[in-house]
Short mmCIF file of C-alpha atoms in Angstrom, two decimals:
data_model
loop_
_atom_site.label_atom_id
_atom_site.label_comp_id
_atom_site.label_asym_id
_atom_site.label_seq_id
_atom_site.Cartn_x
_atom_site.Cartn_y
_atom_site.Cartn_z
CA MET A 1 12.48 9.87 -20.35
CA LEU A 2 13.91 8.16 -17.27
CA ASN A 3 14.66 10.33 -14.23
CA ASP A 4 17.29 8.06 -12.70
CA ASN A 5 18.03 9.03 -9.09
CA LYS A 6 19.12 5.50 -8.26
CA MET A 7 16.22 4.76 -5.92
CA SER A 8 12.47 5.00 -5.48
CA ILE A 9 11.72 4.92 -1.75
CA SER A 10 14.10 2.11 -0.95
CA PRO A 11 17.24 1.27 -2.94
CA ASN A 12 16.49 -0.18 -6.37
CA VAL A 13 16.94 -3.87 -7.09
CA GLY A 14 17.03 -6.04 -10.20
CA GLY A 15 18.80 -6.35 -13.52
CA ILE A 16 17.66 -3.04 -15.02
CA ALA A 17 18.88 -1.16 -11.94
CA ARG A 18 22.28 -2.85 -12.21
CA TYR A 19 22.44 -2.08 -15.91
CA LEU A 20 21.71 1.61 -15.34
CA THR A 21 24.44 1.71 -12.72
CA LEU A 22 26.81 0.17 -15.25
CA ILE A 23 25.99 2.93 -17.72
CA THR A 24 26.37 5.82 -15.28
CA SER A 25 29.62 4.50 -13.81
CA ASP A 26 31.27 3.13 -16.94
CA GLU A 27 35.02 3.36 -16.23
CA PHE A 28 36.09 3.34 -19.88
CA TYR A 29 33.81 6.22 -20.78
CA THR A 30 34.82 8.28 -17.76
CA ARG A 31 38.53 7.80 -18.44
CA PHE A 32 38.16 8.36 -22.17
CA GLU A 33 36.13 11.56 -21.70
CA GLY A 34 38.68 12.96 -19.24
CA GLU A 35 41.67 12.25 -21.49
CA VAL A 36 40.00 13.77 -24.56
CA TRP A 37 39.05 16.87 -22.57
CA LYS A 38 42.65 17.38 -21.40
CA LEU A 39 44.03 16.83 -24.91
CA LEU A 40 41.69 19.44 -26.37
CA GLY A 41 42.70 21.92 -23.70
CA ILE A 42 46.40 21.94 -24.68
CA MET A 43 45.73 22.27 -28.38
CA PRO A 44 45.86 25.67 -30.16
CA LYS A 45 42.53 27.40 -29.60
CA GLY A 46 41.81 24.72 -27.03
CA SER A 47 38.91 26.56 -25.41
CA LYS A 48 37.01 26.62 -28.72
CA ALA A 49 37.77 22.95 -29.22
CA GLN A 50 36.41 22.17 -25.78
CA ALA A 51 33.26 24.17 -26.49
CA LEU A 52 32.74 22.16 -29.67
CA ALA A 53 33.38 18.94 -27.77
CA SER A 54 30.74 19.90 -25.24
CA ARG A 55 28.15 20.13 -28.02
CA VAL A 56 28.99 16.67 -29.34
CA LYS A 57 29.36 15.15 -25.87
CA GLU A 58 26.16 13.14 -26.11
CA GLY A 59 27.18 11.67 -29.45
CA LEU A 60 30.49 10.65 -27.87
CA LYS A 61 28.64 8.83 -25.11
CA ASN A 62 26.62 6.87 -27.59
CA LEU A 63 29.83 5.56 -29.12
CA VAL A 64 31.43 4.26 -25.92
CA VAL A 65 28.73 3.63 -23.31
CA PRO A 66 27.09 0.16 -23.21
CA THR A 67 23.52 0.96 -24.33
CA ILE A 68 22.80 -2.12 -26.41
CA LEU A 69 19.78 -3.08 -24.29
CA PHE A 70 17.81 0.05 -25.19
CA GLU A 71 18.89 -0.12 -28.83
CA GLU A 72 17.66 -3.73 -29.01
CA LEU A 73 14.33 -2.61 -27.56
CA GLY A 74 13.99 -0.23 -30.49
CA PHE A 75 14.97 3.02 -28.76
CA LYS A 76 17.51 5.62 -29.81
CA TYR A 77 19.38 6.09 -26.53
CA PHE A 78 20.63 9.47 -25.26
CA GLY A 79 22.44 9.67 -21.95
CA PRO A 80 23.35 9.53 -19.26
CA ILE A 81 22.65 13.26 -18.94
CA ASP A 82 23.20 15.36 -15.82
CA GLY A 83 19.64 16.30 -14.92
CA HIS A 84 20.84 19.22 -12.82
CA ASP A 85 22.52 20.83 -15.83
CA LEU A 86 19.40 22.52 -17.16
CA GLY A 87 21.17 24.02 -20.17
CA LEU A 88 22.34 20.60 -21.30
CA LEU A 89 18.92 19.13 -20.61
CA ARG A 90 17.15 21.77 -22.69
CA ARG A 91 19.57 21.36 -25.60
CA THR A 92 19.18 17.59 -25.53
CA LEU A 93 15.38 17.75 -25.50
CA ALA A 94 15.37 20.30 -28.31
CA HIS A 95 17.57 17.95 -30.33
CA VAL A 96 15.66 14.72 -29.75
CA ALA A 97 12.33 16.44 -30.44
CA LYS A 98 13.39 16.68 -34.08
CA LEU A 99 14.16 12.98 -34.40
CA LYS A 100 11.76 10.30 -35.58
CA GLY A 101 11.04 7.03 -33.82
CA PRO A 102 11.15 5.95 -30.16
CA ILE A 103 13.63 7.94 -28.05
CA PHE A 104 15.04 7.01 -24.64
CA VAL A 105 16.51 9.95 -22.67
CA HIS A 106 18.39 8.82 -19.57
CA VAL A 107 18.57 11.69 -17.05
CA VAL A 108 20.62 11.21 -13.87
CA THR A 109 19.69 13.24 -10.79
CA GLU A 110 20.40 13.22 -7.08
CA LYS A 111 17.31 12.71 -4.94
CA GLY A 112 16.68 15.82 -2.84
CA LYS A 113 19.29 17.84 -4.72
CA GLY A 114 19.48 21.45 -3.56
CA TYR A 115 17.63 20.98 -0.27
CA ARG A 116 19.97 20.01 2.53
CA PHE A 117 17.45 18.14 4.65
CA ALA A 118 16.25 16.03 1.72
CA GLU A 119 19.81 15.28 0.60
CA GLN A 120 20.59 13.95 4.07
CA ASP A 121 17.42 11.86 4.46
CA ASP A 122 15.99 11.02 1.05
CA GLN A 123 13.66 8.29 2.35
CA ARG A 124 11.94 10.50 4.91
CA TYR A 125 11.49 13.26 2.34
CA HIS A 126 10.13 10.97 -0.37
CA GLY A 127 6.58 12.06 0.41
CA VAL A 128 5.70 14.62 3.07
CA GLY A 129 2.93 16.88 4.26
CA ALA A 130 3.32 20.54 5.17
CA PHE A 131 6.57 21.52 6.92
CA ASP A 132 8.81 24.52 7.61
CA LYS A 133 11.30 24.66 4.72
CA SER A 134 13.92 26.48 6.83
CA GLU A 135 13.78 23.87 9.58
CA GLY A 136 12.76 20.78 7.67
CA ILE A 137 10.30 18.23 9.00
CA LYS A 138 10.02 18.80 12.71
CA LYS A 139 11.04 15.91 14.87
CA VAL A 140 8.19 14.43 16.81
CA LYS A 141 8.28 12.46 20.00
CA LYS A 142 8.69 8.79 19.44
CA ALA A 143 5.25 7.21 19.46
CA THR A 144 4.46 5.11 22.50
CA VAL A 145 2.06 3.02 20.41
CA PRO A 146 3.62 0.98 17.60
CA SER A 147 2.39 1.38 14.06
CA TRP A 148 0.29 -1.27 12.36
CA THR A 149 3.23 -1.82 10.02
CA LYS A 150 5.65 -2.50 12.86
CA VAL A 151 3.27 -4.86 14.63
CA PHE A 152 2.92 -6.84 11.41
CA GLY A 153 6.66 -6.95 10.68
CA ASP A 154 7.63 -7.92 14.22
CA HIS A 155 5.02 -10.65 14.52
CA LEU A 156 5.82 -12.11 11.11
CA THR A 157 9.46 -12.31 12.19
CA GLU A 158 8.48 -14.06 15.42
CA LEU A 159 6.31 -16.60 13.60
CA ALA A 160 9.08 -17.30 11.08
CA ALA A 161 11.36 -18.49 13.87
CA ALA A 162 9.07 -21.46 14.43
CA ASP A 163 8.08 -22.03 10.79
CA PRO A 164 10.88 -22.11 8.18
CA ARG A 165 8.26 -22.26 5.42
CA ILE A 166 7.41 -18.56 5.91
CA HIS A 167 8.88 -16.27 3.24
CA ALA A 168 8.32 -12.51 2.91
CA ILE A 169 7.87 -10.70 -0.40
CA THR A 170 7.96 -6.96 -1.03
CA ALA A 171 7.71 -4.88 -4.19
CA ALA A 172 10.49 -2.36 -3.52
CA MET A 173 9.02 -1.41 -0.12
CA PRO A 174 10.86 -3.33 2.63
CA SER A 175 10.81 -0.40 5.04
CA GLY A 176 7.35 0.88 4.14
CA THR A 177 5.72 -2.51 4.69
CA GLY A 178 7.70 -3.60 7.76
CA ILE A 179 9.50 -6.37 5.91
CA GLU A 180 12.92 -4.90 6.79
CA THR A 181 12.67 -6.45 10.26
CA PHE A 182 12.10 -9.86 8.71
CA GLN A 183 14.81 -9.20 6.11
CA ALA A 184 17.44 -8.43 8.76
CA ARG A 185 16.75 -11.75 10.49
CA TYR A 186 16.03 -13.93 7.46
CA PRO A 187 17.72 -12.47 4.35
CA ASP A 188 17.54 -15.82 2.54
CA ARG A 189 13.76 -15.91 3.00
CA THR A 190 13.13 -12.31 1.92
CA TRP A 191 12.40 -11.39 -1.69
CA ASP A 192 12.37 -7.84 -3.03
CA VAL A 193 11.09 -8.07 -6.60
CA GLY A 194 11.26 -4.34 -7.33
CA ILE A 195 8.34 -2.19 -8.43
CA ALA A 196 6.49 -5.13 -9.95
CA GLU A 197 3.46 -6.05 -7.87
CA GLY A 198 2.07 -8.44 -10.48
CA HIS A 199 5.34 -10.36 -10.46
CA ALA A 200 5.35 -10.33 -6.64
CA VAL A 201 2.01 -12.13 -6.59
CA THR A 202 2.98 -14.66 -9.27
CA PHE A 203 6.29 -15.26 -7.49
CA ALA A 204 4.36 -15.88 -4.27
CA ALA A 205 2.22 -18.40 -6.11
CA GLY A 206 5.39 -20.21 -7.20
CA LEU A 207 6.65 -20.40 -3.63
CA ALA A 208 3.28 -21.69 -2.44
CA CYS A 209 3.46 -24.45 -5.03
CA ARG A 210 6.60 -25.67 -3.24
CA ASP A 211 4.72 -25.98 0.08
CA LEU A 212 6.09 -22.70 1.41
CA ARG A 213 4.03 -19.99 3.11
CA PRO A 214 4.67 -16.73 1.22
CA VAL A 215 3.47 -13.46 2.72
CA CYS A 216 3.04 -10.68 0.16
CA ALA A 217 3.25 -7.30 1.91
CA ILE A 218 1.94 -4.61 -0.44
CA TYR A 219 0.19 -1.26 -0.04
CA SER A 220 -3.52 -1.45 -0.84
CA THR A 221 -3.32 1.03 -3.72
CA PHE A 222 -0.46 -0.90 -5.34
CA LEU A 223 -2.13 -4.30 -4.98
CA GLN A 224 -4.67 -3.08 -7.54
CA ARG A 225 -1.98 -3.59 -10.18
CA ALA A 226 -1.92 -7.32 -9.47
CA LEU A 227 -5.61 -8.23 -9.55
CA ASP A 228 -5.20 -10.49 -12.59
CA GLN A 229 -2.40 -12.44 -10.89
CA ILE A 230 -4.40 -12.70 -7.66
CA ILE A 231 -7.27 -14.30 -9.54
CA HIS A 232 -5.50 -16.54 -12.04
CA ASP A 233 -2.16 -17.40 -10.43
CA VAL A 234 -3.21 -17.67 -6.79
CA ALA A 235 -6.95 -18.05 -6.20
CA LEU A 236 -7.68 -20.30 -9.17
CA GLN A 237 -4.97 -22.67 -7.94
CA LYS A 238 -6.27 -22.44 -4.32
CA LEU A 239 -2.77 -21.55 -3.12
CA PRO A 240 -2.15 -20.46 0.50
CA VAL A 241 -0.66 -17.05 -0.22
CA VAL A 242 -1.09 -14.43 2.49
CA PHE A 243 -1.65 -10.82 1.43
CA ALA A 244 -0.66 -8.30 4.11
CA ILE A 245 -2.32 -5.14 2.83
CA ASP A 246 -0.81 -2.04 4.39
CA ARG A 247 -2.15 1.54 4.02
CA ALA A 248 -5.72 0.30 3.59
CA GLY A 249 -8.22 3.15 3.67
CA VAL A 250 -7.34 6.82 3.37
CA VAL A 251 -3.66 7.62 3.83
CA GLY A 252 -3.63 11.39 4.30
CA GLU A 253 -0.93 13.49 2.74
CA ASP A 254 0.18 10.88 0.19
CA GLY A 255 -2.78 11.98 -1.89
CA PRO A 256 -5.41 10.56 -4.26
CA THR A 257 -3.15 8.00 -5.94
CA HIS A 258 -2.30 6.33 -2.63
CA HIS A 259 -5.66 6.02 -0.88
CA GLY A 260 -6.36 2.30 -0.54
CA VAL A 261 -10.15 2.31 -0.50
CA PHE A 262 -10.98 -0.40 -3.04
CA ASP A 263 -9.39 -3.59 -1.71
CA LEU A 264 -12.43 -4.94 0.15
CA THR A 265 -14.40 -4.51 -3.06
CA PHE A 266 -12.04 -6.24 -5.46
CA LEU A 267 -10.89 -8.96 -3.05
CA ARG A 268 -14.23 -10.19 -1.78
CA MET A 269 -15.35 -11.05 -5.30
CA VAL A 270 -12.47 -13.55 -5.69
CA PRO A 271 -13.58 -17.17 -5.08
CA GLY A 272 -11.83 -18.83 -2.15
CA MET A 273 -10.38 -15.59 -0.79
CA VAL A 274 -10.68 -14.97 2.95
CA VAL A 275 -10.75 -11.23 3.71
CA MET A 276 -10.01 -9.99 7.23
CA ALA A 277 -9.68 -6.53 8.80
CA PRO A 278 -8.32 -6.18 12.36
CA SER A 279 -9.69 -3.60 14.75
CA ASP A 280 -6.50 -3.51 16.85
CA GLU A 281 -2.96 -4.88 16.87
CA ASN A 282 -3.80 -7.98 18.89
CA GLU A 283 -6.42 -8.87 16.29
CA LEU A 284 -3.83 -8.28 13.55
CA ARG A 285 -1.49 -10.79 15.16
CA ARG A 286 -4.26 -13.37 15.48
CA MET A 287 -5.33 -12.84 11.88
CA LEU A 288 -1.77 -13.37 10.68
CA VAL A 289 -1.67 -16.69 12.53
CA THR A 290 -5.06 -17.59 11.07
CA ALA A 291 -3.96 -16.83 7.52
CA LEU A 292 -0.69 -18.75 7.80
CA ARG A 293 -2.49 -21.86 9.01
CA ARG A 294 -4.78 -21.98 5.99
CA ASP A 295 -3.76 -24.49 3.33
CA ASP A 296 -6.79 -24.40 1.04
CA GLY A 297 -6.62 -20.92 -0.47
CA PRO A 298 -5.43 -17.32 -0.16
CA SER A 299 -6.06 -14.92 2.70
CA ALA A 300 -5.95 -11.13 2.88
CA ILE A 301 -5.47 -8.94 5.96
CA ARG A 302 -5.97 -5.21 5.48
CA TYR A 303 -4.95 -2.58 8.01
CA PRO A 304 -4.55 1.21 7.95
CA ARG A 305 -1.66 3.62 8.06
CA GLY A 306 -0.38 5.03 11.33
CA ALA A 307 -0.38 4.05 14.99
CA ALA A 308 -2.37 1.06 16.16
CA GLN A 309 -4.75 1.16 19.14
CA GLY A 310 -2.25 0.47 21.92
CA VAL A 311 -4.07 -2.55 23.36
CA ASP A 312 -2.39 -5.22 25.44
CA MET A 313 -1.11 -8.21 23.50
CA GLU A 314 -2.31 -11.67 24.46
CA ALA A 315 0.52 -13.93 25.58
CA GLU A 316 -0.82 -16.81 23.49
CA CYS A 317 -1.70 -15.71 19.98
CA LEU A 318 -4.47 -18.08 18.90
CA PRO A 319 -6.00 -18.28 15.44
CA LEU A 320 -9.53 -17.07 14.82
CA GLU A 321 -12.46 -19.21 13.76
CA LEU A 322 -13.01 -18.39 10.10
CA GLY A 323 -15.90 -16.02 9.53
CA LYS A 324 -16.65 -15.49 13.23
CA ALA A 325 -17.52 -11.98 14.42
CA ARG A 326 -17.48 -10.74 18.02
CA ARG A 327 -20.10 -8.67 19.82
CA LEU A 328 -18.42 -5.83 21.73
CA ARG A 329 -21.46 -4.02 23.12
CA GLU A 330 -25.09 -4.96 23.72
CA GLY A 331 -27.88 -2.77 22.41
CA ASP A 332 -31.58 -2.51 21.72
CA GLY A 333 -33.11 -1.53 18.38
CA LEU A 334 -29.90 -0.19 16.85
CA ALA A 335 -26.85 -2.19 15.73
CA ILE A 336 -23.57 -0.91 14.35
CA LEU A 337 -21.70 -3.51 12.28
CA ALA A 338 -18.15 -2.25 11.91
CA VAL A 339 -15.06 -3.69 10.32
CA GLY A 340 -11.36 -2.98 10.77
CA SER A 341 -10.32 0.58 11.54
CA GLU A 342 -13.94 1.65 12.07
CA VAL A 343 -14.60 -0.58 15.08
CA TYR A 344 -13.19 1.79 17.69
CA PRO A 345 -14.93 4.86 16.22
CA ALA A 346 -18.14 2.80 16.30
CA LEU A 347 -17.62 2.13 20.01
CA GLU A 348 -17.06 5.85 20.60
CA ALA A 349 -20.21 6.60 18.62
CA ALA A 350 -22.16 4.16 20.77
CA ALA A 351 -21.03 6.05 23.87
CA ILE A 352 -22.26 9.32 22.32
CA LEU A 353 -25.60 7.72 21.44
CA GLU A 354 -26.00 6.35 24.95
CA ARG A 355 -25.93 9.91 26.30
CA ARG A 356 -28.82 10.63 23.96
CA GLY A 357 -30.82 7.67 25.24
CA LEU A 358 -30.01 5.26 22.38
CA ALA A 359 -28.55 1.86 23.22
CA ALA A 360 -26.45 0.80 20.24
CA GLU A 361 -25.12 -2.70 19.84
CA VAL A 362 -21.61 -2.82 18.33
CA VAL A 363 -20.29 -5.83 16.46
CA ASP A 364 -16.71 -6.23 15.24
CA MET A 365 -17.34 -8.27 12.10
CA ARG A 366 -13.64 -9.13 11.64
CA PHE A 367 -14.33 -10.94 8.36
CA VAL A 368 -15.67 -9.32 5.21
CA LYS A 369 -15.52 -12.75 3.60
CA PRO A 370 -16.88 -15.07 4.83
CA LEU A 371 -19.50 -13.10 6.75
CA ASP A 372 -20.81 -14.35 10.08
CA HIS A 373 -24.31 -15.36 8.98
CA GLU A 374 -25.33 -16.41 12.48
CA VAL A 375 -24.58 -12.98 13.94
CA LEU A 376 -26.28 -11.23 11.03
CA ALA A 377 -29.44 -13.33 11.45
CA ASP A 378 -29.53 -12.46 15.15
CA VAL A 379 -29.07 -8.74 14.43
CA TRP A 380 -31.81 -8.82 11.78
CA ALA A 381 -34.20 -10.42 14.23
CA ARG A 382 -33.72 -7.92 17.06
CA HIS A 383 -33.09 -4.47 15.58
CA ARG A 384 -35.02 -1.94 13.55
CA LEU A 385 -31.89 -0.06 12.37
CA VAL A 386 -28.49 -1.37 11.26
CA LEU A 387 -25.47 0.75 10.37
CA THR A 388 -22.58 -0.80 8.46
CA VAL A 389 -19.31 1.09 8.80
CA GLU A 390 -16.16 0.59 6.72
CA GLU A 391 -13.12 2.51 5.54
CA ASN A 392 -13.61 1.32 1.98
CA ALA A 393 -15.57 2.43 -1.05
CA LEU A 394 -19.29 1.93 -0.54
CA ALA A 395 -19.58 0.39 -4.00
CA GLY A 396 -19.15 -3.34 -3.57
CA GLY A 397 -17.67 -3.15 -0.09
CA PHE A 398 -18.57 -4.60 3.30
CA GLY A 399 -21.96 -2.88 3.50
CA ALA A 400 -22.83 -4.16 0.05
CA ALA A 401 -21.91 -7.69 1.17
CA VAL A 402 -24.29 -7.39 4.12
CA LEU A 403 -27.13 -6.22 1.84
CA GLU A 404 -26.44 -9.09 -0.55
CA TRP A 405 -26.81 -11.49 2.36
CA ALA A 406 -30.02 -9.76 3.51
CA HIS A 407 -31.51 -9.97 0.02
CA GLU A 408 -31.27 -13.76 0.14
CA GLN A 409 -33.07 -14.10 3.49
CA PRO A 410 -36.66 -15.40 3.51
CA VAL A 411 -38.10 -12.59 5.63
CA THR A 412 -40.87 -10.09 4.98
CA GLU A 413 -39.66 -7.56 7.50
CA ALA A 414 -36.11 -6.32 7.91
CA PRO A 415 -34.31 -3.49 9.65
CA ARG A 416 -33.53 -0.26 7.91
CA VAL A 417 -29.88 -0.41 6.74
CA VAL A 418 -27.63 2.64 6.48
CA ARG A 419 -24.21 2.15 4.93
CA LEU A 420 -21.30 4.40 5.91
CA GLY A 421 -18.07 4.34 3.93
CA ILE A 422 -15.97 6.17 1.37
CA PRO A 423 -18.25 7.97 -1.12
CA ASP A 424 -18.05 7.36 -4.85
CA ARG A 425 -15.36 9.90 -5.67
CA PHE A 426 -11.59 10.08 -5.47
CA GLN A 427 -10.44 11.39 -2.12
CA ASP A 428 -8.37 14.55 -1.78
CA GLN A 429 -5.00 15.07 -0.16
CA ALA A 430 -5.54 15.94 3.51
CA ALA A 431 -4.84 14.66 6.99
CA ARG A 432 -6.28 11.21 7.56
CA SER A 433 -8.47 12.44 10.43
CA ASP A 434 -9.89 15.22 8.26
CA LEU A 435 -10.72 12.84 5.42
CA LEU A 436 -12.49 10.40 7.76
CA ALA A 437 -14.47 13.23 9.36
CA ALA A 438 -15.49 14.54 5.94
CA ALA A 439 -16.77 11.08 5.00
CA GLY A 440 -18.71 10.77 8.26
CA LEU A 441 -16.47 7.95 9.46
CA ASP A 442 -15.37 9.42 12.78
CA ALA A 443 -17.31 8.84 16.01
CA ALA A 444 -19.30 12.06 15.63
CA GLY A 445 -20.25 11.24 12.04
CA ILE A 446 -21.37 7.70 12.86
CA ALA A 447 -23.46 8.93 15.79
CA ALA A 448 -25.03 11.68 13.67
CA ALA A 449 -25.97 9.18 10.95
CA ALA A 450 -27.57 6.90 13.54
CA VAL A 451 -29.60 9.74 15.08
CA ALA A 452 -30.77 10.96 11.67
CA ALA A 453 -31.87 7.47 10.66
CA CYS A 454 -33.68 6.93 13.97
CA ASP A 455 -35.46 10.26 13.57
CA LEU A 456 -36.66 9.26 10.11
CA LEU A 457 -38.00 5.96 11.39
CA ASP A 458 -39.75 7.67 14.29
CA ALA A 459 -41.24 10.31 11.99
CA ALA A 460 -42.62 7.57 9.77
CA GLY A 461 -44.04 5.80 12.79
CA THR A 462 -42.33 2.64 11.61
CA GLN A 463 -40.69 0.13 13.87
CA ARG A 464 -39.23 -1.95 11.07
CA SER A 465 -38.88 -1.33 7.36
CA VAL A 466 -37.60 -3.16 4.32
CA SER A 467 -33.92 -2.44 3.52
#
């Protein structure tokens, strides 16, 4: 059964979408149906004839509507059916339930039908949190800090002015991923492939083969669908495709299917892949420049949903040295290695710990792959406790990468390592801040984990312990 409301979040694209439009707007069928209906009405006992015609209406459609595509695919096609006519819908389903073989029921609906606010703004009401149904979603003051998505879209558009090789690819999400800004300026260099993330990645590989610089902007949760293409079509060929991974981490009210908490895990295992996570919008801009200048393999930049940090932008956006972290705060005995969206909470946690007499060093690792081995070696030599903090699943994520590095080091003593991240369970639907707090990934949670670990070390009378 296809619930055809003519769009997902953004307007549909592609051959199937055009074909469905052809079916639902077929001029011959519409004219033929209207003429037959009028003719039946003027006949003796016309009302009974019309009632009979209503019951065979779907059979009539099958005779005159162009449905050859579905028939050739092996389906018995029924439709298009008005999905808001519940009586007709029930009768149709009762009928097709008795038939044998594959059945295709084409139901046409209007997105937001019956709720005025949703009818007027179907994109905004595609997925929402709690709101007052009598007033709709309350308008909020325009944010003074741009979203991560907007920063990405605007900077990509700026870079494209100087580099005609840059092309943008979206899988039916030009507005959600910020590509609409690029699309308005460079429509001939924008590609919306529809809800087909695997194809988006393979298409990007094709562009890269022609010495172009494709940027694939996809939500983290949806990029999971394209892992095979990432490995075989892009990474194996060492192609310079850039993956701009929006909605990385927990996403709040969109719910369990949309949390993007696995990308660090499945991307860092891919040979040749560079994996970056910016702590603020200036870092995002620099990482985008870094990725676009690579010519020996793919790069991934993952950033969260919502407003960025509101930092000042550097006038000259320089690329980063691959795999180079930055130390943001000095400390003694305790180091917090944070990546991406967890860097600023780590700094806040360090301020909390300072009030308790603990001097925590904070390092923005920037790169999950490659790791900064020099910084890690220095941290291992000077601290008795290390916290790794990430907004990603603990299994196979950034913290796991650090432990893998530590396991290979020829040392007999090492700091105690505590990993903070998304626990091994699917996350619920809740506000982003609530989910992070529940996982211990806000400033208070990070500080509490550090204090608890320090207390354990002190109780054991141990200055250093094996990880």
